[in-house]
Amino acid sequence: MPTQEELKALVGRAALAYVTPGTIIGVGTGSTVAHFIAGLGEMPVPVAGAVSSSERSSAALRDLGIPVLDANDVTRLEVYIDGADEIDRSGYMVKGGGAALTREKIVAALATRFVCIADGSKVVDVLGTTFPLPVEVIPMAANAIIRRFAAGLQGTNGTAELRRTSDGSVLVTDNGQHILDVRGLRITDPMAFECAVNDWPGVVTVGVFARQKADVCLVGTEAGVQTLSY
Ligand code: 5RP
């Protein structure tokens, strides 16, 4: 029985098949993407460059000699490769476990095709039920947003708390903002949920990816890579 890490490596490497050598691609963030980045470094004809969704991924790309471009200097990417915390049967996702959700949505929006790479544990029937939903917020709005989730308007009832680092300090994102993690949700209409929460004052981005959903998901299973297209 392969470990979760082995399944992440399997799909990370499988995603290389979606990369055209010599092009500029979008690269996400996380432990699954780390395997993909390692594979990029071994391509016989490398990519021309990457737009990355985090400082962490940018550093890993640069370490391999892959040029990192500013999103402002790119109009279109052929493909964006990233992981997910949850993905449902329609390709809608919860993302942001690595606190990179806002940049992930920005880079995903530049790409023609979103290829999600996930081990089988990430596939769910209903979003919000197995992984706390990350929401990036402007610090001064955090408590008001926590109260909005507690009030549960628009099907958004959940318990939100500020994400902290291992030393107990409040986590600060690459954008200088904070993350709320929301538990106890059942997101039955991801598109409506994303629009509603994104509209709350002080929300930078909600980690529901409905408008920027996956086009393809490579799922790592005991039987190998399963390819789901939406
Ligand atoms: C980072 C993300 C990641 O894609 C998500 O958390 C999955 O991470 P991992 O591949 O480490 O399981 O959204 O913000």
PDB file of N, CA, C and O in Angstrom, residues 15-25 36 39-50 66-67 78-79 81:
ATOM      1  N   ALA A  15       2.046  14.996 -13.691  1.00  0.00           N
ATOM      2  CA  ALA A  15       1.633  16.308 -14.210  1.00  0.00           C
ATOM      3  C   ALA A  15       2.611  16.854 -15.248  1.00  0.00           C
ATOM      4  O   ALA A  15       2.257  17.735 -16.048  1.00  0.00           O
ATOM      5  N   LEU A  16       3.823  16.328 -15.265  1.00  0.00           N
ATOM      6  CA  LEU A  16       4.821  16.798 -16.257  1.00  0.00           C
ATOM      7  C   LEU A  16       4.334  16.566 -17.682  1.00  0.00           C
ATOM      8  O   LEU A  16       4.719  17.277 -18.604  1.00  0.00           O
ATOM      9  N   ALA A  17       3.442  15.577 -17.860  1.00  0.00           N
ATOM     10  CA  ALA A  17       2.906  15.279 -19.199  1.00  0.00           C
ATOM     11  C   ALA A  17       2.052  16.436 -19.729  1.00  0.00           C
ATOM     12  O   ALA A  17       1.769  16.505 -20.927  1.00  0.00           O
ATOM     13  N   TYR A  18       1.615  17.336 -18.839  1.00  0.00           N
ATOM     14  CA  TYR A  18       0.770  18.466 -19.249  1.00  0.00           C
ATOM     15  C   TYR A  18       1.591  19.732 -19.517  1.00  0.00           C
ATOM     16  O   TYR A  18       1.033  20.792 -19.766  1.00  0.00           O
ATOM     17  N   VAL A  19       2.900  19.604 -19.450  1.00  0.00           N
ATOM     18  CA  VAL A  19       3.789  20.765 -19.612  1.00  0.00           C
ATOM     19  C   VAL A  19       4.449  20.715 -20.981  1.00  0.00           C
ATOM     20  O   VAL A  19       5.070  19.708 -21.333  1.00  0.00           O
ATOM     21  N   THR A  20       4.322  21.804 -21.735  1.00  0.00           N
ATOM     22  CA  THR A  20       5.015  21.891 -23.022  1.00  0.00           C
ATOM     23  C   THR A  20       6.394  22.513 -22.784  1.00  0.00           C
ATOM     24  O   THR A  20       6.474  23.646 -22.278  1.00  0.00           O
ATOM     25  N   PRO A  21       7.476  21.776 -23.141  1.00  0.00           N
ATOM     26  CA  PRO A  21       8.821  22.342 -22.952  1.00  0.00           C
ATOM     27  C   PRO A  21       8.944  23.707 -23.647  1.00  0.00           C
ATOM     28  O   PRO A  21       8.355  23.917 -24.704  1.00  0.00           O
ATOM     29  N   GLY A  22       9.666  24.611 -23.011  1.00  0.00           N
ATOM     30  CA  GLY A  22       9.904  25.924 -23.620  1.00  0.00           C
ATOM     31  C   GLY A  22       8.802  26.936 -23.392  1.00  0.00           C
ATOM     32  O   GLY A  22       8.906  28.076 -23.841  1.00  0.00           O
ATOM     33  N   THR A  23       7.730  26.550 -22.701  1.00  0.00           N
ATOM     34  CA  THR A  23       6.643  27.503 -22.433  1.00  0.00           C
ATOM     35  C   THR A  23       6.762  28.065 -21.006  1.00  0.00           C
ATOM     36  O   THR A  23       7.551  27.575 -20.196  1.00  0.00           O
ATOM     37  N   ILE A  24       5.919  29.043 -20.739  1.00  0.00           N
ATOM     38  CA  ILE A  24       5.832  29.592 -19.370  1.00  0.00           C
ATOM     39  C   ILE A  24       4.588  28.987 -18.731  1.00  0.00           C
ATOM     40  O   ILE A  24       3.503  29.009 -19.332  1.00  0.00           O
ATOM     41  N   ILE A  25       4.747  28.460 -17.549  1.00  0.00           N
ATOM     42  CA  ILE A  25       3.628  27.758 -16.900  1.00  0.00           C
ATOM     43  C   ILE A  25       3.309  28.383 -15.541  1.00  0.00           C
ATOM     44  O   ILE A  25       4.110  29.139 -14.985  1.00  0.00           O
ATOM     45  N   PHE A  36       6.251  17.983  -8.196  1.00  0.00           N
ATOM     46  CA  PHE A  36       6.143  18.472  -9.576  1.00  0.00           C
ATOM     47  C   PHE A  36       7.341  19.380  -9.903  1.00  0.00           C
ATOM     48  O   PHE A  36       7.972  19.246 -10.962  1.00  0.00           O
ATOM     49  N   GLY A  39      10.394  17.521 -10.589  1.00  0.00           N
ATOM     50  CA  GLY A  39      10.341  16.952 -11.939  1.00  0.00           C
ATOM     51  C   GLY A  39      10.661  17.980 -13.012  1.00  0.00           C
ATOM     52  O   GLY A  39      11.319  17.675 -14.008  1.00  0.00           O
ATOM     53  N   LEU A  40      10.203  19.214 -12.809  1.00  0.00           N
ATOM     54  CA  LEU A  40      10.501  20.286 -13.780  1.00  0.00           C
ATOM     55  C   LEU A  40      12.012  20.451 -13.940  1.00  0.00           C
ATOM     56  O   LEU A  40      12.508  20.712 -15.040  1.00  0.00           O
ATOM     57  N   GLY A  41      12.707  20.297 -12.823  1.00  0.00           N
ATOM     58  CA  GLY A  41      14.162  20.468 -12.832  1.00  0.00           C
ATOM     59  C   GLY A  41      14.879  19.386 -13.617  1.00  0.00           C
ATOM     60  O   GLY A  41      16.059  19.535 -13.939  1.00  0.00           O
ATOM     61  N   GLU A  42      14.182  18.293 -13.906  1.00  0.00           N
ATOM     62  CA  GLU A  42      14.826  17.169 -14.617  1.00  0.00           C
ATOM     63  C   GLU A  42      14.391  17.081 -16.082  1.00  0.00           C
ATOM     64  O   GLU A  42      14.758  16.140 -16.780  1.00  0.00           O
ATOM     65  N   MET A  43      13.555  18.040 -16.537  1.00  0.00           N
ATOM     66  CA  MET A  43      13.091  17.963 -17.935  1.00  0.00           C
ATOM     67  C   MET A  43      14.271  18.165 -18.890  1.00  0.00           C
ATOM     68  O   MET A  43      15.045  19.109 -18.705  1.00  0.00           O
ATOM     69  N   PRO A  44      14.394  17.321 -19.931  1.00  0.00           N
ATOM     70  CA  PRO A  44      15.509  17.475 -20.872  1.00  0.00           C
ATOM     71  C   PRO A  44      15.479  18.839 -21.566  1.00  0.00           C
ATOM     72  O   PRO A  44      16.498  19.490 -21.732  1.00  0.00           O
ATOM     73  N   VAL A  45      14.262  19.274 -21.968  1.00  0.00           N
ATOM     74  CA  VAL A  45      14.106  20.647 -22.481  1.00  0.00           C
ATOM     75  C   VAL A  45      13.238  21.366 -21.446  1.00  0.00           C
ATOM     76  O   VAL A  45      12.058  21.052 -21.296  1.00  0.00           O
ATOM     77  N   PRO A  46      13.822  22.293 -20.722  1.00  0.00           N
ATOM     78  CA  PRO A  46      13.089  22.878 -19.591  1.00  0.00           C
ATOM     79  C   PRO A  46      11.999  23.853 -20.029  1.00  0.00           C
ATOM     80  O   PRO A  46      11.932  24.254 -21.190  1.00  0.00           O
ATOM     81  N   VAL A  47      11.168  24.245 -19.076  1.00  0.00           N
ATOM     82  CA  VAL A  47      10.208  25.324 -19.339  1.00  0.00           C
ATOM     83  C   VAL A  47      10.982  26.631 -19.448  1.00  0.00           C
ATOM     84  O   VAL A  47      12.096  26.758 -18.931  1.00  0.00           O
ATOM     85  N   ALA A  48      10.375  27.621 -20.114  1.00  0.00           N
ATOM     86  CA  ALA A  48      11.046  28.916 -20.265  1.00  0.00           C
ATOM     87  C   ALA A  48      10.968  29.709 -18.969  1.00  0.00           C
ATOM     88  O   ALA A  48      11.793  30.588 -18.703  1.00  0.00           O
ATOM     89  N   GLY A  49       9.958  29.407 -18.172  1.00  0.00           N
ATOM     90  CA  GLY A  49       9.796  30.139 -16.921  1.00  0.00           C
ATOM     91  C   GLY A  49       8.484  29.761 -16.267  1.00  0.00           C
ATOM     92  O   GLY A  49       7.698  28.980 -16.818  1.00  0.00           O
ATOM     93  N   ALA A  50       8.274  30.328 -15.072  1.00  0.00           N
ATOM     94  CA  ALA A  50       7.051  30.005 -14.329  1.00  0.00           C
ATOM     95  C   ALA A  50       6.551  31.232 -13.604  1.00  0.00           C
ATOM     96  O   ALA A  50       7.338  32.080 -13.165  1.00  0.00           O
ATOM     97  N   ILE A  66      15.097  27.716 -12.761  1.00  0.00           N
ATOM     98  CA  ILE A  66      13.918  28.040 -13.575  1.00  0.00           C
ATOM     99  C   ILE A  66      13.537  29.507 -13.314  1.00  0.00           C
ATOM    100  O   ILE A  66      13.280  29.882 -12.164  1.00  0.00           O
ATOM    101  N   PRO A  67      13.506  30.342 -14.366  1.00  0.00           N
ATOM    102  CA  PRO A  67      13.178  31.751 -14.159  1.00  0.00           C
ATOM    103  C   PRO A  67      11.752  31.925 -13.617  1.00  0.00           C
ATOM    104  O   PRO A  67      10.818  31.262 -14.078  1.00  0.00           O
ATOM    105  N   GLU A  78      -0.513  28.538 -20.515  1.00  0.00           N
ATOM    106  CA  GLU A  78      -1.157  27.354 -21.102  1.00  0.00           C
ATOM    107  C   GLU A  78      -1.742  26.472 -19.998  1.00  0.00           C
ATOM    108  O   GLU A  78      -2.819  25.904 -20.125  1.00  0.00           O
ATOM    109  N   VAL A  79      -1.001  26.382 -18.907  1.00  0.00           N
ATOM    110  CA  VAL A  79      -1.424  25.451 -17.858  1.00  0.00           C
ATOM    111  C   VAL A  79      -1.006  25.952 -16.478  1.00  0.00           C
ATOM    112  O   VAL A  79       0.010  26.633 -16.338  1.00  0.00           O
ATOM    113  N   ILE A  81      -0.567  24.209 -12.644  1.00  0.00           N
ATOM    114  CA  ILE A  81      -0.536  22.933 -11.916  1.00  0.00           C
ATOM    115  C   ILE A  81      -0.526  23.222 -10.424  1.00  0.00           C
ATOM    116  O   ILE A  81       0.342  23.970  -9.943  1.00  0.00           O
TER     117      ILE A  81
END
